[in-house]
Coordinates of C-alpha atoms in Angstrom, one line a residue:
M1 CA 97.8 -78.2 51.9
T2 CA 95.7 -76.4 54.6
R3 CA 95.2 -72.8 53.6
I4 CA 94.5 -70.2 56.3
A5 CA 93.4 -66.7 55.4
I6 CA 94.7 -64.0 57.8
V7 CA 92.6 -60.9 58.1
E8 CA 94.2 -58.4 60.5
G9 CA 91.4 -55.9 60.0
D10 CA 91.7 -52.5 61.8
G11 CA 93.0 -51.1 65.0
I12 CA 94.4 -53.7 67.4
G13 CA 93.8 -56.4 64.9
H14 CA 97.1 -55.4 63.4
E15 CA 98.7 -56.3 66.8
V16 CA 96.8 -59.3 68.2
I17 CA 96.4 -61.3 64.9
P18 CA 100.1 -61.5 64.2
V19 CA 100.6 -62.9 67.7
A20 CA 98.0 -65.6 67.0
Q21 CA 99.4 -66.3 63.5
K22 CA 102.9 -66.8 65.0
V23 CA 101.6 -69.4 67.4
L24 CA 99.8 -71.2 64.6
T25 CA 102.9 -71.1 62.5
L26 CA 105.0 -72.6 65.3
L27 CA 102.5 -75.4 65.7
H28 CA 101.9 -75.9 62.0
P29 CA 104.7 -74.6 59.8
E30 CA 103.2 -76.6 56.9
Y31 CA 100.1 -74.4 56.7
D32 CA 99.8 -71.9 53.9
F33 CA 99.0 -68.5 55.5
F34 CA 97.9 -65.8 53.1
P35 CA 96.7 -62.2 53.9
V36 CA 93.4 -60.7 52.9
E37 CA 92.9 -57.0 53.6
V38 CA 89.4 -55.8 54.4
G39 CA 88.0 -53.1 56.8
Y40 CA 87.8 -49.4 57.3
G41 CA 91.6 -48.9 56.7
R42 CA 91.1 -50.6 53.3
W43 CA 88.2 -48.3 52.6
E44 CA 90.2 -45.2 53.5
H45 CA 92.8 -45.8 50.8
T46 CA 90.7 -47.6 48.1
G47 CA 87.1 -46.5 48.7
C48 CA 86.1 -50.2 49.1
P49 CA 86.2 -52.0 52.5
C50 CA 85.6 -55.5 51.0
A51 CA 85.6 -56.4 47.4
D52 CA 84.2 -59.5 45.6
N53 CA 87.7 -60.9 45.1
D54 CA 88.3 -60.7 48.9
I55 CA 85.2 -62.7 49.5
A56 CA 86.4 -65.3 46.9
A57 CA 89.8 -65.5 48.6
L58 CA 88.1 -66.2 52.0
K59 CA 85.9 -68.8 50.4
N60 CA 89.0 -70.6 49.1
A61 CA 90.5 -70.9 52.6
D62 CA 90.1 -73.9 54.9
A63 CA 89.6 -71.5 57.7
V64 CA 89.9 -67.7 58.4
L65 CA 91.6 -66.0 61.3
F66 CA 90.0 -62.6 61.5
G67 CA 90.9 -59.5 63.5
A68 CA 88.5 -56.7 64.6
V69 CA 87.3 -54.3 62.0
T70 CA 86.0 -50.7 62.5
T71 CA 82.5 -50.0 61.3
P72 CA 82.0 -46.2 61.2
P73 CA 78.5 -44.8 61.8
M74 CA 78.1 -43.7 58.2
K75 CA 74.9 -44.1 56.2
D76 CA 76.5 -45.5 53.1
Y77 CA 79.2 -47.7 54.7
Q78 CA 78.4 -51.5 54.5
S79 CA 79.5 -53.6 57.5
V80 CA 82.3 -55.8 56.4
V81 CA 81.6 -58.4 59.1
L82 CA 77.9 -58.7 58.1
R83 CA 78.8 -59.0 54.5
I84 CA 81.4 -61.8 55.1
R85 CA 79.0 -63.7 57.4
K86 CA 76.3 -63.7 54.8
A87 CA 78.6 -64.4 51.8
L88 CA 80.1 -67.4 53.6
D89 CA 76.8 -68.3 55.2
L90 CA 78.4 -68.4 58.7
F91 CA 75.1 -68.9 60.5
A92 CA 76.4 -70.1 63.9
N93 CA 78.4 -67.9 66.1
L94 CA 80.0 -69.9 69.0
R95 CA 81.2 -67.9 72.0
P96 CA 82.7 -70.0 74.8
V97 CA 83.0 -68.5 78.3
R98 CA 85.0 -70.7 80.7
G99 CA 86.2 -70.1 84.2
D100 CA 86.4 -71.7 87.7
G101 CA 83.3 -73.8 88.1
F102 CA 81.5 -72.9 84.9
D103 CA 81.8 -73.7 81.2
I104 CA 79.2 -71.9 79.0
M105 CA 78.8 -72.0 75.2
I106 CA 76.7 -69.1 73.8
V107 CA 75.3 -70.1 70.4
R108 CA 74.2 -67.0 68.5
E109 CA 72.2 -66.9 65.3
N110 CA 74.6 -65.1 63.0
T111 CA 72.8 -64.0 59.8
E112 CA 69.3 -62.8 60.7
G113 CA 67.6 -60.7 63.3
L114 CA 68.4 -57.0 63.6
Y115 CA 71.7 -57.6 61.8
S116 CA 69.9 -58.7 58.6
G117 CA 71.1 -55.5 57.0
I118 CA 67.6 -54.5 55.8
E119 CA 67.5 -50.9 56.8
E120 CA 66.3 -47.5 55.6
I121 CA 67.0 -44.0 56.7
E122 CA 64.4 -41.3 55.8
Q123 CA 64.1 -37.6 56.7
D124 CA 62.2 -38.2 59.9
R125 CA 62.8 -41.8 60.8
A126 CA 65.1 -44.8 60.4
T127 CA 64.0 -48.4 60.3
T128 CA 65.7 -51.7 60.7
L129 CA 63.8 -54.9 59.8
R130 CA 64.2 -57.8 62.3
V131 CA 64.1 -61.0 60.3
V132 CA 63.6 -64.4 62.0
T133 CA 63.0 -67.3 59.6
R134 CA 62.0 -70.8 60.3
A135 CA 64.9 -72.2 58.3
G136 CA 67.4 -69.9 60.1
T137 CA 66.0 -70.7 63.5
E138 CA 65.9 -74.5 62.9
R139 CA 69.5 -74.6 61.9
I140 CA 70.8 -72.5 64.7
A141 CA 68.7 -74.6 67.2
R142 CA 70.2 -77.8 65.7
A143 CA 73.7 -76.4 66.0
A144 CA 73.1 -75.6 69.6
L145 CA 71.6 -79.0 70.3
R146 CA 74.7 -80.6 68.7
C147 CA 76.8 -78.6 71.2
A148 CA 74.6 -79.7 74.0
H149 CA 74.9 -83.4 73.1
R150 CA 78.7 -83.0 73.2
R151 CA 78.6 -81.2 76.6
K152 CA 76.3 -81.5 79.6
G153 CA 73.1 -81.9 77.5
K154 CA 71.4 -78.8 78.8
L155 CA 70.0 -76.0 76.6
T156 CA 68.7 -72.5 77.6
I157 CA 66.7 -70.5 75.0
G158 CA 67.2 -66.8 75.4
H159 CA 64.5 -64.6 74.1
K160 CA 62.1 -61.6 74.7
A161 CA 58.9 -63.4 73.8
N162 CA 56.9 -61.3 76.3
V163 CA 57.4 -58.3 74.0
L164 CA 58.5 -59.5 70.5
K165 CA 56.3 -61.8 68.4
S166 CA 59.3 -62.7 66.4
D167 CA 60.8 -64.1 69.6
V168 CA 57.7 -66.2 70.3
F169 CA 58.4 -67.7 66.8
F170 CA 62.1 -68.2 67.7
R171 CA 61.4 -69.7 71.1
D172 CA 58.7 -72.1 69.9
I173 CA 60.9 -73.5 67.0
C174 CA 63.8 -74.0 69.4
E175 CA 61.6 -75.8 71.9
A176 CA 60.3 -78.1 69.1
E177 CA 63.8 -78.9 67.9
A178 CA 64.9 -79.6 71.5
N179 CA 61.9 -81.9 72.1
K180 CA 62.7 -83.8 68.9
A181 CA 66.4 -84.2 70.0
G182 CA 65.5 -85.3 73.5
V183 CA 67.6 -82.5 75.1
V184 CA 66.6 -81.0 78.5
Y185 CA 65.9 -77.3 78.0
N186 CA 64.5 -74.2 79.7
D187 CA 63.9 -70.7 78.5
K188 CA 64.6 -67.2 79.9
F189 CA 63.9 -63.6 79.0
I190 CA 67.1 -62.2 77.8
D191 CA 67.3 -59.4 80.3
A192 CA 66.8 -61.7 83.2
L193 CA 69.3 -64.1 81.7
S194 CA 71.9 -61.4 81.4
L195 CA 71.8 -60.9 85.1
D196 CA 71.5 -64.5 86.1
I197 CA 74.4 -65.6 84.0
L198 CA 76.6 -63.2 86.1
Q199 CA 75.1 -64.4 89.4
H200 CA 74.9 -68.1 88.7
P201 CA 77.2 -69.0 85.7
E202 CA 77.5 -72.6 86.9
A203 CA 73.8 -73.1 86.1
Y204 CA 74.3 -72.8 82.4
D205 CA 75.7 -75.1 79.7
V206 CA 74.6 -74.1 76.1
I207 CA 72.6 -71.0 75.5
V208 CA 70.9 -70.3 72.1
T209 CA 69.6 -66.9 71.1
T210 CA 69.0 -64.5 68.3
N211 CA 71.7 -62.3 66.7
I212 CA 71.7 -59.1 68.6
F213 CA 70.8 -60.8 71.9
G214 CA 73.7 -63.2 71.5
D215 CA 76.1 -60.3 70.7
I216 CA 75.1 -58.5 73.9
L217 CA 74.9 -61.6 76.1
S218 CA 78.4 -62.8 75.2
D219 CA 79.8 -59.3 75.9
V220 CA 78.1 -59.2 79.3
S221 CA 79.3 -62.7 80.2
S222 CA 82.9 -61.8 79.4
Y223 CA 82.9 -60.0 82.7
L224 CA 83.0 -63.5 84.3
V225 CA 86.5 -64.1 82.9
G226 CA 88.1 -60.7 83.0
G227 CA 86.8 -58.8 80.0
L228 CA 86.5 -58.8 76.2
G229 CA 90.3 -59.3 75.8
L230 CA 90.0 -62.9 76.9
V231 CA 87.0 -64.2 74.9
P232 CA 87.2 -65.9 71.5
S233 CA 84.6 -66.9 69.0
A234 CA 84.0 -69.1 66.0
N235 CA 81.7 -68.4 63.0
I236 CA 80.7 -71.7 61.5
G237 CA 78.8 -72.6 58.4
D238 CA 78.3 -75.8 56.4
R239 CA 81.3 -75.1 54.2
H240 CA 83.3 -72.3 55.8
A241 CA 84.6 -71.2 59.2
L242 CA 86.0 -67.9 60.5
F243 CA 87.5 -67.3 64.0
E244 CA 87.8 -63.9 65.7
P245 CA 88.2 -62.3 69.1
V246 CA 84.9 -61.0 70.5
H247 CA 86.4 -57.6 71.1
G248 CA 86.4 -54.7 68.7
S249 CA 89.1 -52.7 67.0
A250 CA 89.8 -50.5 70.0
P251 CA 91.3 -47.5 68.1
D252 CA 92.1 -45.7 71.4
I253 CA 94.8 -48.2 72.2
A254 CA 95.8 -49.3 68.7
G255 CA 99.5 -49.2 67.9
K256 CA 100.5 -48.8 71.5
N257 CA 101.4 -52.5 72.3
L258 CA 98.7 -52.5 75.0
A259 CA 96.1 -54.9 73.5
N260 CA 95.4 -58.3 75.2
P261 CA 96.1 -61.0 72.6
V262 CA 94.4 -63.8 74.6
A263 CA 91.1 -63.6 72.7
A264 CA 93.0 -63.9 69.4
L265 CA 95.1 -66.8 70.7
R266 CA 92.0 -68.6 71.9
S267 CA 90.4 -68.0 68.5
A268 CA 93.4 -69.6 66.9
A269 CA 92.9 -72.6 69.3
M270 CA 89.3 -72.8 68.2
L271 CA 90.5 -72.8 64.6
L272 CA 92.8 -75.7 65.3
D273 CA 90.0 -77.6 67.0
Y274 CA 87.8 -77.0 64.0
L275 CA 90.5 -78.4 61.7
G276 CA 90.8 -81.5 63.8
D277 CA 94.0 -80.7 65.8
K278 CA 92.5 -80.9 69.3
E279 CA 96.0 -81.4 70.8
G280 CA 97.3 -78.2 69.3
A281 CA 94.3 -76.3 70.5
G282 CA 94.9 -77.7 74.0
Q283 CA 98.6 -76.7 73.8
I284 CA 97.6 -73.1 73.1
E285 CA 95.2 -73.0 76.1
F286 CA 97.8 -74.6 78.3
A287 CA 100.4 -72.1 77.3
I288 CA 98.0 -69.2 77.9
G289 CA 97.1 -70.5 81.4
K290 CA 100.7 -71.0 82.3
V291 CA 101.7 -67.5 81.3
L292 CA 98.8 -66.0 83.2
A293 CA 99.6 -68.1 86.2
S294 CA 103.2 -66.9 86.1
G295 CA 102.0 -63.3 86.6
I296 CA 102.6 -62.1 83.0
K297 CA 99.4 -60.2 82.1
T298 CA 98.4 -57.2 80.0
R299 CA 97.3 -54.0 81.6
D300 CA 93.5 -54.7 81.1
I301 CA 93.8 -57.6 83.6
G302 CA 96.1 -56.0 86.1
G303 CA 99.5 -56.6 84.6
S304 CA 102.2 -54.6 82.8
A305 CA 103.1 -56.8 79.8
G306 CA 102.6 -55.6 76.3
T307 CA 101.0 -57.4 73.4
L308 CA 104.3 -58.7 72.0
E309 CA 105.7 -59.6 75.4
F310 CA 102.7 -61.7 76.2
G311 CA 102.7 -63.4 72.8
N312 CA 106.4 -64.2 73.1
A313 CA 105.8 -65.7 76.6
V314 CA 103.1 -68.0 75.1
A315 CA 105.5 -69.0 72.3
G316 CA 108.2 -69.7 74.9
V317 CA 105.9 -72.0 76.9
L318 CA 105.3 -73.9 73.6
G319 CA 109.0 -74.3 73.5
K320 CA 109.4 -73.0 70.0
Q321 CA 110.0 -69.3 70.3
D322 CA 112.5 -68.1 67.7

């Protein structure tokens, strides 16, 4: 039996993830869905945002549907997201951005860089160690090249090699892997790339970059499709996979039925695609498109529908709304 871990997380995760789970249940009632509670809310009532047994539960799932979690700016608070990515070795973060005339896949290294978690706060300074390894770079480059082979066969390497020696290292390894794979590639400074992707999105196919640059670039590129409420992501490793909206926990609108569930729904579609159900993934995308085309939209994209209303409309298009 296929087992899906459901992590609502914090904030609007409690609203958008149930919508996505409902659609998954409609398409696959045979799946075994089980909840795993992690995040800041868990920390508030237990003192632990993510325990060892939570990690074990996630490892036992065939896939994880994950909501946003709040990470407070506290010296002693460990990021739940970073811990899970490392524990499950989810080294490739895939963030698709698709619209009229463009189809971009941003492939972000997911376990190293400035998010390595090696930090120190002293009286007069704070330091964060940026770690870029050969093994980590080679495997994210190969993951990006596999994507490129399945798509248009073009790779862009995003970096800041004019300033950071670690990015010279990253760029050179990616170029070597692309040459071995026979894939056409170019490279761009990440700041110039962030502007050019907005001006000329049709020029890009697959973009590979380091952890923090990939995080920022994918948020920037969400402007092309209407904002963070519409953009999904997949976190892929050799043995595990986790799917989550790109957006955060948005505590300012949490509990108000205002959140856009499209990113969560599209993350569920990516989950189905990962599990081999490309038809089901396509059905979700078709339903989202039909609902948006009918004029049913949440407030962030110019409509008046609530989270639940939009979710019910998607379920209705699928023809299985209860």
